Amino acid sequence: RAILNKSQKAIETLEPEYKRGNENSLYYRGENWTTFDINRHRADGFYHAFSIPLIAAKINRILSMQRDNRFEWKVRGRGVEDELNAEVLNYGLKYIDDFNQFKWIESDIYKDGATKRWGVLKVWIDYSKNPLGDIKLEQIAFDSFYWDTNSRLYDIAEDGTFMGQCQWYPLDYVEQIYGEKLKEQGYTFGERFTSNYSNNRLKVSDWADPKKKLIKINEHYELFYEKNFLVKNFKNGDYKEFTSQEDATDYIQQGLQKQAELLFTNSSYSNTF
């Protein structure tokens, strides 16, 4: 429930930005007249409403320049000893770039930023065809993405605490992928897409579309802070991480016992000569 409240609050805050972005997209395509305006003009005797998207010519010139100057990722070593590692990384980046056709995705994201409000790139690991995982780069709609609106850097690793994506899926797909999990949380599938929550029941229009048989899935990512304990190995300088202080203390005691036994063995060995 707390995660739902955070995402809903962020989406409500970003709703004016989504609306402005959709309007910018219409202006870019030259669709300046709404259905209401066209009907009103026809009622006044004007059958056609024309618009000339002057801004599109300027933006298209910028977009063509960006496409002509698309670049490939390149890693360079700081010294001679790093050249081999840099070459291996370049092969990996080249494979990911070609596998995802990132040059074209990059241009589409740039176009979203220039013609709407912002562009969003989703980076994730796909295990469906490769057990080791394939790095996937995917463009997502600007108005399906939300983030912690209190942050300034749009980065969950810096000053943000959460971000996510809302996406509509067919009902049969949701039943196959998330059916058991949703039923455990009290959701039931049917014509009315009912929910068993008694308090703060969700609106059907917020998370389900009965006519199109669609359900909105929220992929929410949140940064959780937990206390970890580090134990330093004074012999090699390495650190070992523990989630509980008890385990860290046991590890230290085991290390001290081994160190004492090792010192005793060495001293006894040296005294025999």
Backbone as numpy.savetxt, mean C-alpha at the origin, in Angstrom:
# Nx Ny Nz CAx CAy CAz Cx Cy Cz
-13.04 -2.99 15.19 -13.86 -1.79 15.19 -13.00 -0.53 15.19
-11.86 -0.55 15.92 -10.98 0.62 15.96 -10.37 0.87 14.59
-9.98 -0.21 13.89 -9.42 -0.06 12.55 -10.46 0.52 11.60
-11.71 0.05 11.72 -12.78 0.55 10.87 -13.02 2.03 11.11
-12.99 2.45 12.37 -13.20 3.86 12.68 -12.09 4.73 12.10
-10.85 4.25 12.16 -9.73 5.02 11.61 -9.86 5.18 10.10
-10.17 4.09 9.42 -10.29 4.17 7.96 -11.47 5.04 7.55
-12.59 4.91 8.26 -13.76 5.72 7.92 -13.49 7.20 8.13
-12.79 7.53 9.21 -12.48 8.94 9.48 -11.55 9.51 8.43
-10.56 8.71 8.02 -9.63 9.17 6.98 -10.35 9.36 5.65
-11.25 8.43 5.30 -11.98 8.54 4.05 -12.90 9.75 4.06
-13.55 10.02 5.20 -14.41 11.20 5.30 -13.61 12.48 5.15
-12.39 12.50 5.70 -11.55 13.68 5.57 -11.08 13.87 4.13
-10.82 12.77 3.44 -10.32 12.84 2.07 -11.43 12.93 1.03
-12.67 12.82 1.44 -13.78 12.84 0.48 -13.78 14.10 -0.39
-13.56 15.31 0.15 -13.48 16.48 -0.74 -12.35 16.39 -1.76
-11.24 15.76 -1.37 -10.14 15.60 -2.31 -10.50 14.62 -3.42
-11.21 13.55 -3.07 -11.67 12.62 -4.09 -12.60 13.33 -5.09
-13.51 14.12 -4.56 -14.46 14.83 -5.41 -13.74 15.82 -6.32
-12.76 16.52 -5.76 -12.00 17.47 -6.57 -11.20 16.75 -7.65
-10.63 15.59 -7.32 -9.88 14.84 -8.30 -10.75 14.34 -9.45
-11.95 13.88 -9.13 -12.87 13.43 -10.19 -13.30 14.60 -11.07
-13.49 15.76 -10.49 -13.82 16.94 -11.28 -12.65 17.33 -12.19
-11.43 17.25 -11.66 -10.26 17.55 -12.49 -10.17 16.59 -13.67
-10.50 15.32 -13.43 -10.47 14.34 -14.51 -11.49 14.67 -15.59
-12.67 15.13 -15.18 -13.69 15.52 -16.15 -13.24 16.72 -16.97
-12.64 17.71 -16.31 -12.16 18.90 -17.03 -11.06 18.53 -18.02
-10.21 17.59 -17.63 -9.13 17.15 -18.52 -9.70 16.50 -19.78
-10.78 15.75 -19.62 -11.40 15.10 -20.77 -12.35 16.02 -21.52
-12.52 17.23 -21.03 -13.41 18.17 -21.70 -14.87 17.99 -21.37
-15.18 17.23 -20.32 -16.56 17.01 -19.92 -16.93 18.01 -18.82
-17.06 19.26 -19.24 -17.32 20.33 -18.28 -18.79 20.43 -17.90
-19.65 19.85 -18.71 -21.07 19.98 -18.48 -21.62 18.73 -17.81
-22.34 18.93 -16.74 -22.99 17.81 -16.06 -24.30 17.47 -16.76
-24.87 16.35 -16.37 -26.16 15.95 -16.95 -27.24 16.98 -16.65
-27.17 17.56 -15.46 -28.14 18.58 -15.08 -28.00 19.82 -15.97
-26.75 20.22 -16.23 -26.53 21.40 -17.08 -27.01 21.14 -18.51
-26.74 19.95 -19.04 -27.15 19.65 -20.41 -28.67 19.64 -20.52
-29.35 19.03 -19.55 -30.81 19.02 -19.58 -31.38 20.43 -19.48
-30.75 21.26 -18.68 -31.23 22.65 -18.56 -31.03 23.42 -19.85
-29.88 23.18 -20.51 -29.64 23.86 -21.78 -30.63 23.41 -22.85
-30.93 22.12 -22.87 -31.89 21.62 -23.84 -33.29 22.18 -23.58
-33.61 22.36 -22.30 -34.91 22.96 -21.96 -34.98 24.41 -22.42
-33.83 25.08 -22.47 -33.78 26.48 -22.93 -33.65 26.58 -24.45
-33.59 25.44 -25.15 -33.51 25.48 -26.60 -32.13 25.25 -27.16
-31.13 25.04 -26.31 -29.77 24.78 -26.79 -29.53 23.26 -26.72
-29.47 22.63 -27.88 -29.39 21.18 -27.90 -27.99 20.67 -27.58
-26.95 21.35 -28.07 -25.58 20.90 -27.87 -24.85 21.86 -26.92
-24.03 21.26 -26.08 -23.16 22.05 -25.19 -21.72 21.64 -25.48
-20.94 22.56 -26.00 -19.57 22.28 -26.40 -18.60 22.78 -25.34
-17.48 22.11 -25.24 -16.40 22.56 -24.36 -15.08 22.24 -25.03
-14.14 23.15 -24.91 -12.82 22.97 -25.51 -11.82 22.83 -24.36
-11.27 21.64 -24.14 -10.33 21.43 -23.01 -8.95 21.99 -23.32
-8.77 23.28 -23.10 -7.48 23.90 -23.38 -6.39 23.35 -22.46
-6.75 23.01 -21.24 -5.75 22.50 -20.30 -5.20 21.16 -20.75
-6.01 20.37 -21.50 -5.57 19.05 -21.93 -4.39 19.14 -22.87
-4.37 20.15 -23.73 -3.25 20.30 -24.66 -1.95 20.54 -23.91
-1.98 21.34 -22.86 -0.78 21.61 -22.08 -0.34 20.39 -21.29
-1.30 19.73 -20.67 -0.96 18.55 -19.87 -0.46 17.42 -20.77
-1.06 17.24 -21.93 -0.61 16.18 -22.85 0.83 16.42 -23.30
1.20 17.66 -23.44 2.58 17.96 -23.80 3.54 17.56 -22.67
3.13 17.82 -21.44 3.95 17.42 -20.29 4.02 15.90 -20.18
2.88 15.23 -20.40 2.85 13.78 -20.32 3.72 13.14 -21.40
3.71 13.69 -22.59 4.54 13.15 -23.66 6.02 13.33 -23.36
6.38 14.46 -22.74 7.77 14.66 -22.34 8.18 13.65 -21.28
7.28 13.36 -20.35 7.60 12.38 -19.31 7.78 11.00 -19.92
6.94 10.62 -20.86 7.05 9.30 -21.48 8.32 9.18 -22.32
8.70 10.28 -22.96 9.93 10.25 -23.77 11.18 10.18 -22.91
11.08 10.62 -21.66 12.25 10.66 -20.78 12.17 9.63 -19.67
11.44 8.54 -19.93 11.37 7.49 -18.92 12.75 6.87 -18.74
13.10 6.60 -17.51 14.43 6.10 -17.20 14.35 4.73 -16.56
15.47 4.03 -16.54 15.58 2.75 -15.88 16.37 2.91 -14.59
16.03 2.06 -13.61 16.73 2.09 -12.34 18.19 1.66 -12.55
19.08 2.33 -11.86 20.51 2.03 -11.99 21.17 2.16 -10.63
21.90 1.12 -10.23 22.62 1.12 -8.96 24.11 1.22 -9.26
24.76 2.10 -8.55 26.20 2.28 -8.71 26.89 2.10 -7.37
27.98 1.36 -7.40 28.72 1.15 -6.17 29.57 2.36 -5.80
29.79 2.52 -4.52 30.62 3.65 -4.07 32.10 3.41 -4.32
32.48 2.15 -4.39 33.88 1.82 -4.61 34.00 0.59 -5.49
35.24 0.20 -5.76 35.47 -0.96 -6.62 34.91 -2.22 -5.99
34.95 -2.29 -4.67 34.47 -3.48 -3.98 32.96 -3.64 -4.07
32.24 -2.58 -4.46 30.78 -2.64 -4.55 30.27 -2.88 -5.96
31.15 -2.92 -6.95 30.70 -3.01 -8.34 29.97 -4.32 -8.62
30.45 -5.44 -8.06 29.80 -6.72 -8.30 28.40 -6.74 -7.68
28.28 -6.25 -6.45 26.96 -6.20 -5.80 26.01 -5.28 -6.57
26.53 -4.16 -7.05 25.70 -3.23 -7.82 25.21 -3.87 -9.11
26.06 -4.65 -9.76 25.66 -5.31 -11.00 24.57 -6.35 -10.75
24.68 -7.09 -9.65 23.64 -8.07 -9.30 22.32 -7.36 -9.01
22.37 -6.26 -8.29 21.15 -5.50 -7.99 20.53 -4.94 -9.26
21.34 -4.52 -10.20 20.81 -4.00 -11.46 20.08 -5.08 -12.25
20.61 -6.31 -12.24 19.91 -7.41 -12.91 18.55 -7.66 -12.25
18.53 -7.62 -10.91 17.26 -7.82 -10.20 16.25 -6.73 -10.49
16.70 -5.48 -10.47 15.80 -4.37 -10.76 15.30 -4.40 -12.20
16.18 -4.79 -13.11 15.79 -4.89 -14.51 14.72 -5.96 -14.69
14.86 -7.08 -14.00 13.87 -8.15 -14.09 12.52 -7.67 -13.56
12.53 -7.02 -12.38 11.28 -6.53 -11.79 10.65 -5.48 -12.70
11.46 -4.62 -13.28 10.96 -3.57 -14.18 10.29 -4.18 -15.40
10.96 -5.13 -16.04 10.39 -5.74 -17.25 9.19 -6.63 -16.91
9.25 -7.35 -15.79 8.17 -8.25 -15.41 6.87 -7.50 -15.16
6.97 -6.29 -14.61 5.79 -5.49 -14.28 5.50 -4.40 -15.30
6.38 -4.27 -16.33 6.23 -3.18 -17.30 6.11 -1.84 -16.57
7.06 -1.61 -15.69 6.97 -0.47 -14.78 7.06 0.86 -15.52
7.71 0.89 -16.68 7.80 2.16 -17.41 6.42 2.71 -17.72
5.52 1.83 -18.14 4.17 2.27 -18.49 3.36 2.55 -17.23
3.54 1.73 -16.19 2.83 2.00 -14.93 3.26 3.34 -14.36
4.55 3.62 -14.43 5.04 4.90 -13.92 4.39 6.07 -14.64
4.22 5.95 -15.96 3.59 7.03 -16.72 2.13 7.19 -16.35
1.44 6.08 -16.13 0.03 6.16 -15.73 -0.13 6.81 -14.36
0.78 6.49 -13.44 0.73 7.11 -12.12 1.04 8.60 -12.22
2.00 8.95 -13.07 2.32 10.36 -13.28 1.11 11.10 -13.87
0.39 10.43 -14.75 -0.79 11.04 -15.35 -1.87 11.28 -14.30
-2.06 10.31 -13.39 -3.03 10.51 -12.31 -2.67 11.73 -11.47
-1.38 11.88 -11.18 -0.96 13.03 -10.39 -1.14 14.35 -11.12
-0.97 14.34 -12.46 -1.06 15.58 -13.23 -2.49 15.95 -13.55
-3.36 14.97 -13.75 -4.73 15.26 -14.20 -5.77 15.12 -13.10
-5.43 14.48 -11.97 -6.42 14.31 -10.90 -5.93 14.99 -9.63
-5.42 14.22 -8.70 -4.88 14.80 -7.46 -3.53 14.19 -7.11
-3.44 12.84 -7.21 -2.21 12.13 -6.89 -2.24 10.77 -7.57
-1.08 10.17 -7.70 -0.97 8.82 -8.23 -0.44 7.88 -7.16
-0.88 6.63 -7.19 -0.54 5.68 -6.13 0.05 4.42 -6.77
1.19 3.99 -6.25 1.83 2.74 -6.66 1.78 1.77 -5.50
1.25 0.58 -5.75 1.18 -0.47 -4.74 2.27 -1.51 -5.02
3.11 -1.76 -4.03 4.19 -2.74 -4.14 3.86 -3.89 -3.19
3.77 -5.11 -3.72 3.43 -6.25 -2.89 4.09 -7.49 -3.45
4.02 -8.57 -2.69 4.64 -9.84 -3.08 3.54 -10.85 -3.37
3.58 -11.43 -4.56 2.58 -12.39 -5.02 3.16 -13.80 -4.92
2.48 -14.66 -4.14 2.93 -16.04 -3.97 2.05 -17.03 -4.74
1.18 -16.53 -5.62 0.24 -17.42 -6.29 0.91 -18.34 -7.30
1.94 -17.88 -7.97 2.60 -18.67 -9.00 4.04 -19.03 -8.66
4.60 -18.35 -7.69 5.99 -18.59 -7.31 6.05 -18.74 -5.79
6.47 -19.90 -5.28 6.52 -20.07 -3.81 7.49 -19.12 -3.14
8.49 -18.64 -3.90 9.43 -17.67 -3.34 8.88 -16.25 -3.38
7.85 -16.04 -4.17 7.22 -14.73 -4.25 7.75 -13.90 -5.40
6.85 -13.21 -6.07 7.20 -12.26 -7.13 6.83 -10.85 -6.67
7.76 -9.92 -6.84 7.48 -8.53 -6.50 6.58 -7.94 -7.57
5.41 -7.47 -7.17 4.44 -6.92 -8.11 4.30 -5.42 -7.87
4.24 -4.67 -8.96 4.02 -3.23 -8.95 2.69 -2.97 -9.64
1.80 -2.30 -8.95 0.43 -2.16 -9.45 -0.07 -0.75 -9.20
-0.71 -0.19 -10.20 -1.35 1.11 -10.04 -2.74 0.92 -9.47
-3.09 1.74 -8.48 -4.43 1.68 -7.91 -5.08 3.05 -8.05
-6.39 3.06 -8.04 -7.14 4.30 -8.24 -6.85 5.29 -7.11
-6.76 6.56 -7.48 -6.41 7.57 -6.48 -7.48 7.72 -5.42
-8.76 7.48 -5.78 -9.83 7.67 -4.81 -10.16 6.41 -4.03
-9.37 5.34 -4.21 -9.53 4.15 -3.38 -8.46 4.06 -2.30
-7.54 5.00 -2.31 -6.41 4.98 -1.38 -6.64 6.02 -0.28
-6.36 5.64 0.95 -6.46 6.56 2.09 -5.25 6.38 2.99
-5.00 7.38 3.82 -3.85 7.33 4.71 -4.14 8.15 5.96
-3.23 8.09 6.89 -3.33 8.87 8.12 -3.22 10.34 7.76
-4.34 11.05 7.81 -4.36 12.45 7.37 -3.63 13.37 8.35
-3.22 12.87 9.50 -2.42 13.67 10.42 -0.94 13.67 10.04
-0.55 12.80 9.11 0.85 12.72 8.69 1.12 13.75 7.60
2.39 14.05 7.40 2.80 15.02 6.39 3.63 14.40 5.28
4.25 13.25 5.54 5.17 12.65 4.58 4.55 11.51 3.79
3.29 11.17 4.07 2.58 10.10 3.35 3.35 8.78 3.40
4.02 8.53 4.48 4.85 7.32 4.59 4.60 6.70 5.95
4.18 5.43 5.94 3.88 4.75 7.20 5.14 4.49 8.00
6.29 4.52 7.36 7.54 4.28 8.06 8.11 5.55 8.68
7.54 6.69 8.38 8.06 7.95 8.90 7.15 8.50 10.00
6.15 9.31 9.62 5.29 9.92 10.64 3.85 9.45 10.54
3.52 8.58 9.58 2.17 8.05 9.47 2.00 6.80 10.31
0.77 6.49 10.65 0.49 5.31 11.46 -0.32 4.25 10.72
-1.00 4.63 9.63 -1.78 3.64 8.89 -2.03 4.15 7.48
-2.38 3.24 6.60 -2.83 3.53 5.25 -3.56 2.30 4.74
-4.30 2.48 3.66 -5.05 1.34 3.16 -5.69 1.62 1.82
-6.39 0.61 1.33 -7.05 0.67 0.03 -8.42 0.04 0.13
-9.42 0.70 -0.40 -10.77 0.16 -0.46 -11.07 -0.23 -1.90
-11.50 -1.45 -2.10 -11.74 -1.94 -3.45 -12.98 -2.82 -3.48
-13.75 -2.70 -4.56 -14.97 -3.48 -4.72 -14.66 -4.81 -5.38
-15.23 -5.90 -4.83 -15.04 -7.24 -5.37 -16.40 -7.91 -5.56
-16.53 -8.83 -6.53 -17.77 -9.58 -6.68 -18.04 -10.44 -5.46
-19.30 -10.69 -5.21 -19.71 -11.44 -4.02 -19.13 -12.85 -4.01
-19.15 -13.54 -5.16 -18.65 -14.91 -5.19 -17.16 -14.97 -4.90
-16.41 -13.95 -5.35 -14.97 -13.90 -5.06 -14.74 -13.72 -3.57
-15.50 -12.83 -2.94 -15.35 -12.58 -1.51 -15.69 -13.83 -0.71
-16.72 -14.55 -1.13 -17.10 -15.79 -0.43 -15.99 -16.83 -0.50
-15.32 -16.93 -1.65 -14.25 -17.91 -1.80 -13.01 -17.53 -1.01
-12.65 -16.27 -1.02 -11.40 -15.84 -0.40 -11.56 -15.53 1.08
-12.63 -14.80 1.43 -12.79 -14.31 2.80 -14.03 -14.86 3.50
-14.70 -15.84 2.89 -15.98 -16.29 3.42 -15.95 -16.73 4.85
-15.05 -17.64 5.19 -15.00 -18.17 6.55 -14.64 -17.10 7.56
-13.71 -16.24 7.17 -13.26 -15.18 8.09 -14.38 -14.19 8.37
-15.14 -13.82 7.33 -16.22 -12.86 7.52 -17.36 -13.47 8.33
-17.62 -14.76 8.13 -18.67 -15.40 8.90 -18.31 -15.45 10.38
-17.03 -15.63 10.68 -16.59 -15.62 12.08 -16.82 -14.26 12.72
-16.74 -13.19 11.91 -16.94 -11.84 12.43 -18.41 -11.43 12.46
-19.30 -12.31 12.01 -20.72 -12.03 12.13 -21.42 -11.65 10.85
-20.72 -11.65 9.72 -21.36 -11.30 8.46 -22.05 -12.51 7.86
-23.18 -12.29 7.22 -23.88 -13.34 6.49 -24.08 -12.90 5.06
-24.00 -13.83 4.14 -24.16 -13.53 2.73 -25.60 -13.80 2.30
-26.10 -12.96 1.46 -27.46 -13.13 0.98 -27.85 -11.97 0.09
-29.13 -11.92 -0.25 -29.61 -10.89 -1.14 -29.48 -9.50 -0.51
-29.65 -9.43 0.80 -29.66 -8.12 1.46 -28.30 -7.77 2.05
-27.32 -8.68 1.99 -26.00 -8.44 2.55 -26.11 -7.96 4.00
-26.80 -8.74 4.82 -27.07 -8.31 6.19 -25.85 -8.52 7.06
-25.85 -7.83 8.18 -24.79 -7.97 9.17 -25.40 -8.20 10.53
-24.74 -8.99 11.35 -25.26 -9.33 12.66 -24.85 -8.35 13.74
-24.15 -7.28 13.35 -23.78 -6.29 14.35 -25.04 -5.57 14.85
-25.18 -5.49 16.16 -26.36 -4.84 16.74 -26.16 -3.34 16.90
-24.92 -2.93 17.21 -24.64 -1.51 17.40 -23.81 -0.98 16.24
-24.06 0.28 15.88 -23.29 0.93 14.81 -23.30 0.09 13.53
-24.46 -0.34 13.14 -24.57 -1.18 11.94 -24.11 -0.39 10.72
-23.32 -1.02 9.88 -22.80 -0.36 8.71 -23.91 -0.12 7.69
-23.80 0.99 6.98 -24.74 1.26 5.91 -24.43 0.36 4.72
-25.50 -0.10 4.09 -25.32 -1.00 2.95 -24.55 -0.29 1.84
-24.81 1.00 1.64 -24.14 1.73 0.57 -22.66 1.92 0.84
-22.22 1.80 2.11 -20.83 2.01 2.45 -19.97 0.81 2.11
-20.50 -0.38 2.20 -19.66 -1.56 2.04 -20.25 -2.64 1.15
-21.45 -2.42 0.62 -22.07 -3.41 -0.26 -22.93 -2.72 -1.30
-22.95 -3.31 -2.50 -23.80 -2.84 -3.58 -24.71 -3.99 -4.00
-25.94 -4.05 -3.45 -26.81 -5.19 -3.73 -27.15 -5.36 -5.21
-27.25 -4.26 -5.95 -27.63 -4.36 -7.36 -26.52 -5.01 -8.18
-25.29 -4.63 -7.94 -24.17 -5.17 -8.71 -23.52 -6.38 -8.05
-24.03 -6.77 -6.89 -23.49 -7.92 -6.17 -22.00 -7.71 -5.84
-21.69 -6.53 -5.31 -20.32 -6.19 -4.98 -20.18 -5.93 -3.49
-19.04 -6.25 -2.95 -18.71 -5.98 -1.55 -17.37 -5.26 -1.50
-17.29 -4.27 -0.67 -16.05 -3.50 -0.54 -15.13 -4.17 0.49
-13.91 -4.45 0.07 -12.90 -5.02 0.95 -11.88 -3.94 1.27
-11.57 -3.82 2.54 -10.64 -2.80 3.00 -9.31 -3.46 3.36
-8.28 -3.19 2.59 -6.93 -3.67 2.90 -6.24 -2.60 3.75
-6.22 -2.82 5.03 -5.74 -1.83 5.99 -4.38 -2.26 6.53
-3.42 -1.33 6.50 -2.08 -1.58 7.03 -1.79 -0.55 8.11
-1.44 -1.06 9.28 -1.23 -0.17 10.43 0.08 -0.49 11.11
0.72 0.54 11.61 2.00 0.41 12.29 1.76 0.18 13.77
2.19 -0.97 14.26 2.05 -1.31 15.67 3.42 -1.27 16.33
3.45 -0.70 17.53 4.70 -0.60 18.28 4.71 -1.67 19.36
5.81 -2.38 19.44 5.97 -3.39 20.47 7.39 -3.30 21.03
7.53 -3.63 22.30 8.81 -3.53 22.97 9.64 -4.79 22.70
10.83 -4.61 22.21 11.75 -5.70 21.97 12.99 -5.54 22.84
13.64 -6.64 23.12 14.83 -6.64 23.96 16.01 -7.18 23.15
17.09 -6.41 23.14 18.28 -6.79 22.39 19.36 -7.25 23.37
19.99 -8.36 23.02 21.10 -8.89 23.82 22.34 -8.89 22.93
23.39 -8.29 23.43 24.62 -8.19 22.64 25.56 -9.33 22.99
26.08 -9.95 21.96 27.11 -10.96 22.12 28.46 -10.27 22.08
29.12 -10.18 23.24 30.36 -9.42 23.32 31.52 -10.11 22.59
31.33 -11.37 22.22 32.40 -12.08 21.53 32.48 -11.67 20.07
31.31 -11.60 19.37 31.34 -11.22 17.96 30.63 -9.90 17.67
30.04 -9.29 18.69 29.40 -7.99 18.50 28.00 -8.04 17.92
27.44 -9.24 17.69 26.10 -9.37 17.12 25.03 -9.17 18.19
23.83 -8.82 17.70 22.69 -8.62 18.58 21.62 -9.68 18.27
20.97 -10.13 19.32 19.85 -11.06 19.17 18.61 -10.43 19.77
17.49 -10.51 19.06 16.27 -9.83 19.45 15.29 -10.80 20.12
14.67 -10.32 21.21 13.67 -11.11 21.94 12.44 -10.24 22.17
11.29 -10.89 22.20 10.04 -10.17 22.44 9.69 -10.11 23.92
10.35 -10.88 24.76 10.08 -10.87 26.20 11.39 -10.72 26.96
11.31 -10.05 28.08 12.49 -9.84 28.91 12.94 -11.16 29.54
12.00 -12.05 29.81 12.35 -13.33 30.42 13.23 -14.15 29.49
12.85 -14.21 28.20 13.66 -14.97 27.24 15.03 -14.34 27.08
15.09 -13.02 27.08 16.38 -12.35 26.95 17.28 -12.64 28.15
16.67 -12.65 29.35 17.45 -12.95 30.56 17.96 -14.38 30.54
17.12 -15.33 30.11 17.56 -16.72 30.01 18.72 -16.87 29.02
18.62 -16.14 27.92 19.70 -16.21 26.92 21.01 -15.67 27.49
20.89 -14.60 28.29 22.08 -14.02 28.90 22.69 -15.00 29.89
21.85 -15.64 30.70 22.35 -16.58 31.68 23.03 -17.77 30.99
22.46 -18.26 29.91 23.08 -19.34 29.17 24.42 -18.91 28.59
24.46 -17.66 28.09 25.71 -17.15 27.54 26.78 -17.01 28.60
26.41 -16.55 29.80 27.38 -16.40 30.88 27.90 -17.75 31.34
27.00 -18.73 31.36 27.43 -20.07 31.78 28.42 -20.65 30.77
28.14 -20.52 29.48 29.06 -21.01 28.46 30.39 -20.27 28.52
30.33 -18.97 28.77 31.56 -18.19 28.83 32.40 -18.62 30.03
31.76 -18.91 31.16 32.51 -19.35 32.33 33.14 -20.71 32.09
32.41 -21.62 31.48 32.97 -22.92 31.16 34.12 -22.79 30.17
34.00 -21.91 29.21 35.05 -21.73 28.21 36.30 -21.17 28.86
36.15 -20.21 29.75 37.32 -19.63 30.42 37.99 -20.67 31.30
37.22 -21.49 32.01 37.80 -22.53 32.87 38.56 -23.55 32.05
38.02 -23.93 30.92 38.69 -24.89 30.05 40.01 -24.34 29.54
40.00 -23.10 29.13 41.22 -22.50 28.59 42.28 -22.38 29.66
41.87 -21.95 30.86 42.87 -21.80 31.93 43.46 -23.15 32.35
42.60 -24.18 32.41 43.10 -25.52 32.78 44.04 -26.02 31.71
43.74 -25.75 30.47 44.56 -26.22 29.35 45.94 -25.55 29.40
45.95 -24.26 29.70 47.24 -23.54 29.72 48.09 -23.94 30.92
47.46 -24.35 32.02 48.21 -24.71 33.20 48.90 -26.08 33.07
48.48 -26.88 32.09 49.10 -28.19 31.93 50.49 -28.09 31.29
50.83 -26.95 30.75 52.16 -26.82 30.14 53.11 -26.14 31.10
